[in-house]
Amino acid sequence: QVQLRESGPGLVKPSETLSLTCSVSGGSISDYSWTWIRQPPGKALEWIGYIYYSGTTNYNPSLKSRVTISVDTSKNQFSLKLSSVTAADTAVYYCARQASSGYPDFWGQGTQVTVSS
Amino acid sequence: DIQMTQSPSTLSASVGDRVTITCRASQSISDWLAWYQQKPGKAPNLLIYRASTLETGVPSRFSGSGSGTEFTLTISSLQPDDFATYYCQQYYSYYTFGQGTKLEIK
C-alpha cells in the first residue's frame, strides 16, 4: 500500500520561501498525480495545487503567484515551494495521491509549518 | 471558483442516532464529490467518492447521495468512533473543500 511522508522545516521566517518534500513509498510516483493541501489551525482544508504524472501543474488561483510544485522521479518524491510567506501561511501541510478519478485517496500524516520571526 | 457549503457546522448526537450532513455546491458538479472524516491531529480519511461510492474498508453505516449541487452524507447508526469532523470536497474543477461539520457527542 502506498505511503506518503512530508518533510521540511517546521519554522519559516516571514518573506522567506517554504519548502516541503513528500516521499512516496509502495508505488511509483510516475503512475499517478499528486497534490498538496493545507489546514490552518482550527480551520478547513485548503487545496494548494497538484502535479499530473505528465508534469503539468494546476494551482489554487489564490496562491498561484507564489506556488511551485515539482516532481523528482529518481527519488520518488514531489515538492512544494511557497514564496513570500506570511503568518497566514501557518498551517499543517499535507501531501496526497490523486486517484485516477481525481480525488485524493492516500494522504501523508501532515507536517506543521509555522511562519514566525 | 466553485464554493462548497456544509450544514450544519456542528451537530450533537448520541450513539445509535441516524445523522445527515448536507453539502451544497455553488454550481453543478455532477457527482464529482468526496467525503472525508478527520480526527484531531490526523490526516483526513476518505469515506466516499463519486458522491455515493464507499471506499474499501469503510463501514456500511456510511452512505452518500446526491448529484448536481446538493449532496448528503448519512451515518445510519452512530458509533463512538464516528465522532469527528467531516468534510465534503468537489473535484469537478480543481478542488474545493467545505468548511467542515463537527459531529459531537450529545
PDB file of C-alpha atoms in Angstrom:
ATOM      1  CA  GLN A   1       0.000   0.000   0.000  1.00  0.00           C
ATOM      2  CA  VAL A   2       1.253   3.442  -0.874  1.00  0.00           C
ATOM      3  CA  GLN A   3       2.604   5.614   1.936  1.00  0.00           C
ATOM      4  CA  LEU A   4       3.439   9.305   1.872  1.00  0.00           C
ATOM      5  CA  ARG A   5       5.573  11.309   4.278  1.00  0.00           C
ATOM      6  CA  GLU A   6       6.091  15.053   4.357  1.00  0.00           C
ATOM      7  CA  SER A   7       9.393  16.579   5.443  1.00  0.00           C
ATOM      8  CA  GLY A   8      10.843  20.046   5.737  1.00  0.00           C
ATOM      9  CA  PRO A   9      11.472  22.915   8.155  1.00  0.00           C
ATOM     10  CA  GLY A  10       8.836  23.423  10.816  1.00  0.00           C
ATOM     11  CA  LEU A  11       9.640  27.122  11.173  1.00  0.00           C
ATOM     12  CA  VAL A  12       9.979  29.634   8.345  1.00  0.00           C
ATOM     13  CA  LYS A  13      10.605  33.372   8.627  1.00  0.00           C
ATOM     14  CA  PRO A  14       8.203  35.879   7.082  1.00  0.00           C
ATOM     15  CA  SER A  15       9.016  36.791   3.464  1.00  0.00           C
ATOM     16  CA  GLU A  16      11.078  33.620   3.002  1.00  0.00           C
ATOM     17  CA  THR A  17      10.248  30.525   0.955  1.00  0.00           C
ATOM     18  CA  LEU A  18       8.587  27.471   2.470  1.00  0.00           C
ATOM     19  CA  SER A  19       9.960  24.228   1.023  1.00  0.00           C
ATOM     20  CA  LEU A  20       8.488  20.792   1.683  1.00  0.00           C
ATOM     21  CA  THR A  21       9.101  17.366   0.208  1.00  0.00           C
ATOM     22  CA  CYS A  22       6.767  14.393   0.051  1.00  0.00           C
ATOM     23  CA  SER A  23       8.408  10.977  -0.141  1.00  0.00           C
ATOM     24  CA  VAL A  24       6.325   8.236  -1.704  1.00  0.00           C
ATOM     25  CA  SER A  25       6.802   4.541  -0.952  1.00  0.00           C
ATOM     26  CA  GLY A  26       4.900   1.455  -2.024  1.00  0.00           C
ATOM     27  CA  GLY A  27       4.431   2.606  -5.597  1.00  0.00           C
ATOM     28  CA  SER A  28       5.929   4.586  -8.444  1.00  0.00           C
ATOM     29  CA  ILE A  29       5.383   8.318  -8.441  1.00  0.00           C
ATOM     30  CA  SER A  30       5.175   8.202 -12.239  1.00  0.00           C
ATOM     31  CA  ASP A  31       1.902   6.249 -12.146  1.00  0.00           C
ATOM     32  CA  TYR A  32      -0.261   8.922 -10.511  1.00  0.00           C
ATOM     33  CA  SER A  33      -0.830  12.613  -9.986  1.00  0.00           C
ATOM     34  CA  TRP A  34      -0.005  14.260  -6.662  1.00  0.00           C
ATOM     35  CA  THR A  35      -1.370  17.117  -4.616  1.00  0.00           C
ATOM     36  CA  TRP A  36      -0.636  19.465  -1.719  1.00  0.00           C
ATOM     37  CA  ILE A  37      -3.349  20.561   0.719  1.00  0.00           C
ATOM     38  CA  ARG A  38      -3.030  22.644   3.864  1.00  0.00           C
ATOM     39  CA  GLN A  39      -5.058  23.303   7.004  1.00  0.00           C
ATOM     40  CA  PRO A  40      -4.563  26.461   9.092  1.00  0.00           C
ATOM     41  CA  PRO A  41      -5.078  25.961  12.817  1.00  0.00           C
ATOM     42  CA  GLY A  42      -8.745  25.377  13.603  1.00  0.00           C
ATOM     43  CA  LYS A  43      -9.778  25.933  10.002  1.00  0.00           C
ATOM     44  CA  ALA A  44     -10.888  23.965   6.976  1.00  0.00           C
ATOM     45  CA  LEU A  45      -8.774  22.241   4.357  1.00  0.00           C
ATOM     46  CA  GLU A  46      -7.404  24.347   1.501  1.00  0.00           C
ATOM     47  CA  TRP A  47      -6.148  22.933  -1.784  1.00  0.00           C
ATOM     48  CA  ILE A  48      -2.752  24.324  -2.852  1.00  0.00           C
ATOM     49  CA  GLY A  49      -2.120  22.592  -6.165  1.00  0.00           C
ATOM     50  CA  TYR A  50      -1.405  19.360  -7.957  1.00  0.00           C
ATOM     51  CA  ILE A  51       1.011  17.946 -10.475  1.00  0.00           C
ATOM     52  CA  TYR A  52      -0.074  15.407 -13.036  1.00  0.00           C
ATOM     53  CA  TYR A  53       2.037  12.401 -13.921  1.00  0.00           C
ATOM     54  CA  SER A  54       2.780  14.267 -17.184  1.00  0.00           C
ATOM     55  CA  GLY A  55       4.411  17.087 -15.206  1.00  0.00           C
ATOM     56  CA  THR A  56       1.592  19.555 -15.854  1.00  0.00           C
ATOM     57  CA  THR A  57       0.607  21.580 -12.804  1.00  0.00           C
ATOM     58  CA  ASN A  58      -2.541  23.313 -11.607  1.00  0.00           C
ATOM     59  CA  TYR A  59      -2.565  25.725  -8.690  1.00  0.00           C
ATOM     60  CA  ASN A  60      -5.163  27.360  -6.473  1.00  0.00           C
ATOM     61  CA  PRO A  61      -5.726  30.777  -8.093  1.00  0.00           C
ATOM     62  CA  SER A  62      -5.406  32.461  -4.704  1.00  0.00           C
ATOM     63  CA  LEU A  63      -1.870  31.074  -4.272  1.00  0.00           C
ATOM     64  CA  LYS A  64      -0.780  30.676  -7.889  1.00  0.00           C
ATOM     65  CA  SER A  65       1.704  33.545  -7.945  1.00  0.00           C
ATOM     66  CA  ARG A  66       3.657  32.067  -5.023  1.00  0.00           C
ATOM     67  CA  VAL A  67       3.472  28.280  -5.565  1.00  0.00           C
ATOM     68  CA  THR A  68       5.662  25.809  -7.411  1.00  0.00           C
ATOM     69  CA  ILE A  69       5.117  22.040  -7.331  1.00  0.00           C
ATOM     70  CA  SER A  70       7.650  19.719  -8.919  1.00  0.00           C
ATOM     71  CA  VAL A  71       8.456  16.011  -9.140  1.00  0.00           C
ATOM     72  CA  ASP A  72      11.727  14.132  -8.805  1.00  0.00           C
ATOM     73  CA  THR A  73      11.050  10.695 -10.263  1.00  0.00           C
ATOM     74  CA  SER A  74      14.566   9.465  -9.468  1.00  0.00           C
ATOM     75  CA  LYS A  75      13.855   9.908  -5.761  1.00  0.00           C
ATOM     76  CA  ASN A  76      10.128   9.071  -5.901  1.00  0.00           C
ATOM     77  CA  GLN A  77       9.414  12.450  -4.350  1.00  0.00           C
ATOM     78  CA  PHE A  78       7.477  15.590  -5.129  1.00  0.00           C
ATOM     79  CA  SER A  79       7.960  19.026  -3.640  1.00  0.00           C
ATOM     80  CA  LEU A  80       6.204  22.245  -2.732  1.00  0.00           C
ATOM     81  CA  LYS A  81       7.684  25.725  -2.701  1.00  0.00           C
ATOM     82  CA  LEU A  82       5.648  28.655  -1.402  1.00  0.00           C
ATOM     83  CA  SER A  83       7.357  32.025  -1.610  1.00  0.00           C
ATOM     84  CA  SER A  84       6.945  35.263   0.328  1.00  0.00           C
ATOM     85  CA  VAL A  85       5.246  33.582   3.267  1.00  0.00           C
ATOM     86  CA  THR A  86       3.349  35.404   5.978  1.00  0.00           C
ATOM     87  CA  ALA A  87       1.732  34.322   9.232  1.00  0.00           C
ATOM     88  CA  ALA A  88      -1.374  33.429   7.205  1.00  0.00           C
ATOM     89  CA  ASP A  89       0.609  30.537   5.688  1.00  0.00           C
ATOM     90  CA  THR A  90       0.982  28.872   9.085  1.00  0.00           C
ATOM     91  CA  ALA A  91      -0.737  25.507   8.720  1.00  0.00           C
ATOM     92  CA  VAL A  92      -0.433  21.753   8.675  1.00  0.00           C
ATOM     93  CA  TYR A  93       0.647  20.820   5.166  1.00  0.00           C
ATOM     94  CA  TYR A  94      -0.468  17.506   3.695  1.00  0.00           C
ATOM     95  CA  CYS A  95       0.668  15.720   0.578  1.00  0.00           C
ATOM     96  CA  ALA A  96      -1.688  13.248  -1.055  1.00  0.00           C
ATOM     97  CA  ARG A  97      -2.047  10.940  -4.024  1.00  0.00           C
ATOM     98  CA  GLN A  98      -4.688  11.793  -6.579  1.00  0.00           C
ATOM     99  CA  ALA A  99      -6.742   8.750  -7.522  1.00  0.00           C
ATOM    100  CA  SER A 100      -7.264   8.123 -11.236  1.00  0.00           C
ATOM    101  CA  SER A 101     -10.775   9.578 -10.914  1.00  0.00           C
ATOM    102  CA  GLY A 102      -9.377  12.770  -9.410  1.00  0.00           C
ATOM    103  CA  TYR A 103      -9.931  12.819  -5.635  1.00  0.00           C
ATOM    104  CA  PRO A 104      -7.152  12.497  -3.036  1.00  0.00           C
ATOM    105  CA  ASP A 105      -7.203   8.929  -1.748  1.00  0.00           C
ATOM    106  CA  PHE A 106      -3.989   8.415   0.231  1.00  0.00           C
ATOM    107  CA  TRP A 107      -2.651  11.178   2.471  1.00  0.00           C
ATOM    108  CA  GLY A 108       0.552  11.803   4.373  1.00  0.00           C
ATOM    109  CA  GLN A 109       0.380  12.355   8.118  1.00  0.00           C
ATOM    110  CA  GLY A 110       0.900  16.097   7.680  1.00  0.00           C
ATOM    111  CA  THR A 111       3.636  18.436   8.831  1.00  0.00           C
ATOM    112  CA  GLN A 112       3.212  21.606  10.867  1.00  0.00           C
ATOM    113  CA  VAL A 113       4.781  24.731   9.402  1.00  0.00           C
ATOM    114  CA  THR A 114       4.845  27.930  11.430  1.00  0.00           C
ATOM    115  CA  VAL A 115       5.730  31.279   9.915  1.00  0.00           C
ATOM    116  CA  SER A 116       7.331  33.471  12.529  1.00  0.00           C
ATOM    117  CA  SER A 117      10.426  35.580  13.040  1.00  0.00           C
TER     118      SER A 117
ATOM    119  CA  ASP B   1     -14.400  29.212  -8.333  1.00  0.00           C
ATOM    120  CA  ILE B   2     -16.774  26.584  -7.009  1.00  0.00           C
ATOM    121  CA  GLN B   3     -17.816  27.153  -3.396  1.00  0.00           C
ATOM    122  CA  MET B   4     -18.882  24.297  -1.124  1.00  0.00           C
ATOM    123  CA  THR B   5     -21.183  24.969   1.816  1.00  0.00           C
ATOM    124  CA  GLN B   6     -21.782  22.374   4.504  1.00  0.00           C
ATOM    125  CA  SER B   7     -24.541  22.330   7.089  1.00  0.00           C
ATOM    126  CA  PRO B   8     -24.721  22.192   9.962  1.00  0.00           C
ATOM    127  CA  SER B   9     -21.350  23.426  11.185  1.00  0.00           C
ATOM    128  CA  THR B  10     -21.788  21.470  14.411  1.00  0.00           C
ATOM    129  CA  LEU B  11     -24.024  18.513  15.081  1.00  0.00           C
ATOM    130  CA  SER B  12     -24.687  16.998  18.501  1.00  0.00           C
ATOM    131  CA  ALA B  13     -25.892  13.414  18.508  1.00  0.00           C
ATOM    132  CA  SER B  14     -25.897  10.223  20.550  1.00  0.00           C
ATOM    133  CA  VAL B  15     -24.582   6.735  19.879  1.00  0.00           C
ATOM    134  CA  GLY B  16     -27.130   4.902  17.767  1.00  0.00           C
ATOM    135  CA  ASP B  17     -28.589   8.023  16.167  1.00  0.00           C
ATOM    136  CA  ARG B  18     -29.024   8.445  12.429  1.00  0.00           C
ATOM    137  CA  VAL B  19     -27.401  11.674  11.253  1.00  0.00           C
ATOM    138  CA  THR B  20     -27.237  13.523   7.957  1.00  0.00           C
ATOM    139  CA  ILE B  21     -24.796  16.195   6.824  1.00  0.00           C
ATOM    140  CA  THR B  22     -25.563  18.333   3.776  1.00  0.00           C
ATOM    141  CA  CYS B  23     -23.143  19.821   1.259  1.00  0.00           C
ATOM    142  CA  ARG B  24     -24.163  22.313  -1.420  1.00  0.00           C
ATOM    143  CA  ALA B  25     -22.094  23.379  -4.414  1.00  0.00           C
ATOM    144  CA  SER B  26     -22.309  26.861  -5.930  1.00  0.00           C
ATOM    145  CA  GLN B  27     -22.704  25.293  -9.383  1.00  0.00           C
ATOM    146  CA  SER B  28     -23.341  21.826 -10.735  1.00  0.00           C
ATOM    147  CA  ILE B  29     -20.506  19.391 -10.132  1.00  0.00           C
ATOM    148  CA  SER B  30     -22.330  16.293 -11.416  1.00  0.00           C
ATOM    149  CA  ASP B  31     -21.297  13.597  -8.924  1.00  0.00           C
ATOM    150  CA  TRP B  32     -17.642  14.610  -8.570  1.00  0.00           C
ATOM    151  CA  LEU B  33     -17.825  14.767  -4.790  1.00  0.00           C
ATOM    152  CA  ALA B  34     -15.911  13.076  -2.000  1.00  0.00           C
ATOM    153  CA  TRP B  35     -16.440  12.888   1.765  1.00  0.00           C
ATOM    154  CA  TYR B  36     -13.683  12.691   4.370  1.00  0.00           C
ATOM    155  CA  GLN B  37     -13.554  12.062   8.111  1.00  0.00           C
ATOM    156  CA  GLN B  38     -10.884  13.833  10.150  1.00  0.00           C
ATOM    157  CA  LYS B  39      -9.959  13.246  13.769  1.00  0.00           C
ATOM    158  CA  PRO B  40      -7.862  15.705  15.809  1.00  0.00           C
ATOM    159  CA  GLY B  41      -4.197  15.666  14.832  1.00  0.00           C
ATOM    160  CA  LYS B  42      -4.778  13.221  11.982  1.00  0.00           C
ATOM    161  CA  ALA B  43      -4.976  13.439   8.216  1.00  0.00           C
ATOM    162  CA  PRO B  44      -8.396  13.243   6.577  1.00  0.00           C
ATOM    163  CA  ASN B  45      -9.593   9.735   5.765  1.00  0.00           C
ATOM    164  CA  LEU B  46     -11.532   9.089   2.553  1.00  0.00           C
ATOM    165  CA  LEU B  47     -15.027   7.715   3.142  1.00  0.00           C
ATOM    166  CA  ILE B  48     -16.926   8.178  -0.120  1.00  0.00           C
ATOM    167  CA  TYR B  49     -16.113   9.226  -3.680  1.00  0.00           C
ATOM    168  CA  ARG B  50     -18.224   9.844  -6.777  1.00  0.00           C
ATOM    169  CA  ALA B  51     -20.898  11.083  -4.339  1.00  0.00           C
ATOM    170  CA  SER B  52     -22.088   7.612  -3.323  1.00  0.00           C
ATOM    171  CA  THR B  53     -19.300   5.034  -3.734  1.00  0.00           C
ATOM    172  CA  LEU B  54     -17.998   3.701  -0.441  1.00  0.00           C
ATOM    173  CA  GLU B  55     -14.216   3.494  -0.195  1.00  0.00           C
ATOM    174  CA  THR B  56     -12.893  -0.004   0.522  1.00  0.00           C
ATOM    175  CA  GLY B  57     -12.864  -0.757   4.225  1.00  0.00           C
ATOM    176  CA  VAL B  58     -15.333   1.959   5.227  1.00  0.00           C
ATOM    177  CA  PRO B  59     -18.242   0.623   7.316  1.00  0.00           C
ATOM    178  CA  SER B  60     -21.566   0.267   5.526  1.00  0.00           C
ATOM    179  CA  ARG B  61     -23.304   2.549   8.039  1.00  0.00           C
ATOM    180  CA  PHE B  62     -21.834   5.416   5.989  1.00  0.00           C
ATOM    181  CA  SER B  63     -23.648   6.347   2.801  1.00  0.00           C
ATOM    182  CA  GLY B  64     -23.650   9.239   0.382  1.00  0.00           C
ATOM    183  CA  SER B  65     -26.146  10.548  -2.118  1.00  0.00           C
ATOM    184  CA  GLY B  66     -26.838  13.458  -4.416  1.00  0.00           C
ATOM    185  CA  SER B  67     -25.814  14.967  -7.712  1.00  0.00           C
ATOM    186  CA  GLY B  68     -25.644  18.375  -9.281  1.00  0.00           C
ATOM    187  CA  THR B  69     -25.469  20.838  -6.421  1.00  0.00           C
ATOM    188  CA  GLU B  70     -26.876  19.055  -3.366  1.00  0.00           C
ATOM    189  CA  PHE B  71     -25.300  16.126  -1.557  1.00  0.00           C
ATOM    190  CA  THR B  72     -25.714  14.301   1.728  1.00  0.00           C
ATOM    191  CA  LEU B  73     -23.615  12.088   3.953  1.00  0.00           C
ATOM    192  CA  THR B  74     -25.632   9.814   6.240  1.00  0.00           C
ATOM    193  CA  ILE B  75     -24.445   7.707   9.141  1.00  0.00           C
ATOM    194  CA  SER B  76     -27.189   5.193   9.857  1.00  0.00           C
ATOM    195  CA  SER B  77     -26.312   4.333  13.455  1.00  0.00           C
ATOM    196  CA  LEU B  78     -23.609   6.400  15.134  1.00  0.00           C
ATOM    197  CA  GLN B  79     -20.760   4.547  16.775  1.00  0.00           C
ATOM    198  CA  PRO B  80     -18.332   6.043  19.323  1.00  0.00           C
ATOM    199  CA  ASP B  81     -15.565   6.087  16.706  1.00  0.00           C
ATOM    200  CA  ASP B  82     -17.637   8.307  14.389  1.00  0.00           C
ATOM    201  CA  PHE B  83     -17.373  11.486  16.464  1.00  0.00           C
ATOM    202  CA  ALA B  84     -15.074  13.582  14.290  1.00  0.00           C
ATOM    203  CA  THR B  85     -15.149  16.373  11.718  1.00  0.00           C
ATOM    204  CA  TYR B  86     -16.473  15.643   8.231  1.00  0.00           C
ATOM    205  CA  TYR B  87     -15.565  17.473   5.029  1.00  0.00           C
ATOM    206  CA  CYS B  88     -17.037  17.370   1.569  1.00  0.00           C
ATOM    207  CA  GLN B  89     -14.816  18.099  -1.426  1.00  0.00           C
ATOM    208  CA  GLN B  90     -15.582  18.768  -5.071  1.00  0.00           C
ATOM    209  CA  TYR B  91     -13.161  17.620  -7.744  1.00  0.00           C
ATOM    210  CA  TYR B  92     -15.153  18.707 -10.789  1.00  0.00           C
ATOM    211  CA  SER B  93     -12.948  21.767 -11.258  1.00  0.00           C
ATOM    212  CA  TYR B  94      -9.725  21.768  -9.282  1.00  0.00           C
ATOM    213  CA  TYR B  95     -10.505  21.075  -5.607  1.00  0.00           C
ATOM    214  CA  THR B  96     -12.655  22.901  -3.079  1.00  0.00           C
ATOM    215  CA  PHE B  97     -13.491  21.705   0.407  1.00  0.00           C
ATOM    216  CA  GLY B  98     -16.476  22.535   2.547  1.00  0.00           C
ATOM    217  CA  GLN B  99     -15.891  24.284   5.855  1.00  0.00           C
ATOM    218  CA  GLY B 100     -16.456  21.083   7.829  1.00  0.00           C
ATOM    219  CA  THR B 101     -19.101  19.649  10.143  1.00  0.00           C
ATOM    220  CA  LYS B 102     -18.049  18.752  13.676  1.00  0.00           C
ATOM    221  CA  LEU B 103     -20.002  15.782  14.985  1.00  0.00           C
ATOM    222  CA  GLU B 104     -20.109  15.941  18.788  1.00  0.00           C
ATOM    223  CA  ILE B 105     -21.416  13.641  21.475  1.00  0.00           C
ATOM    224  CA  LYS B 106     -24.685  14.899  22.924  1.00  0.00           C
TER     225      LYS B 106
END
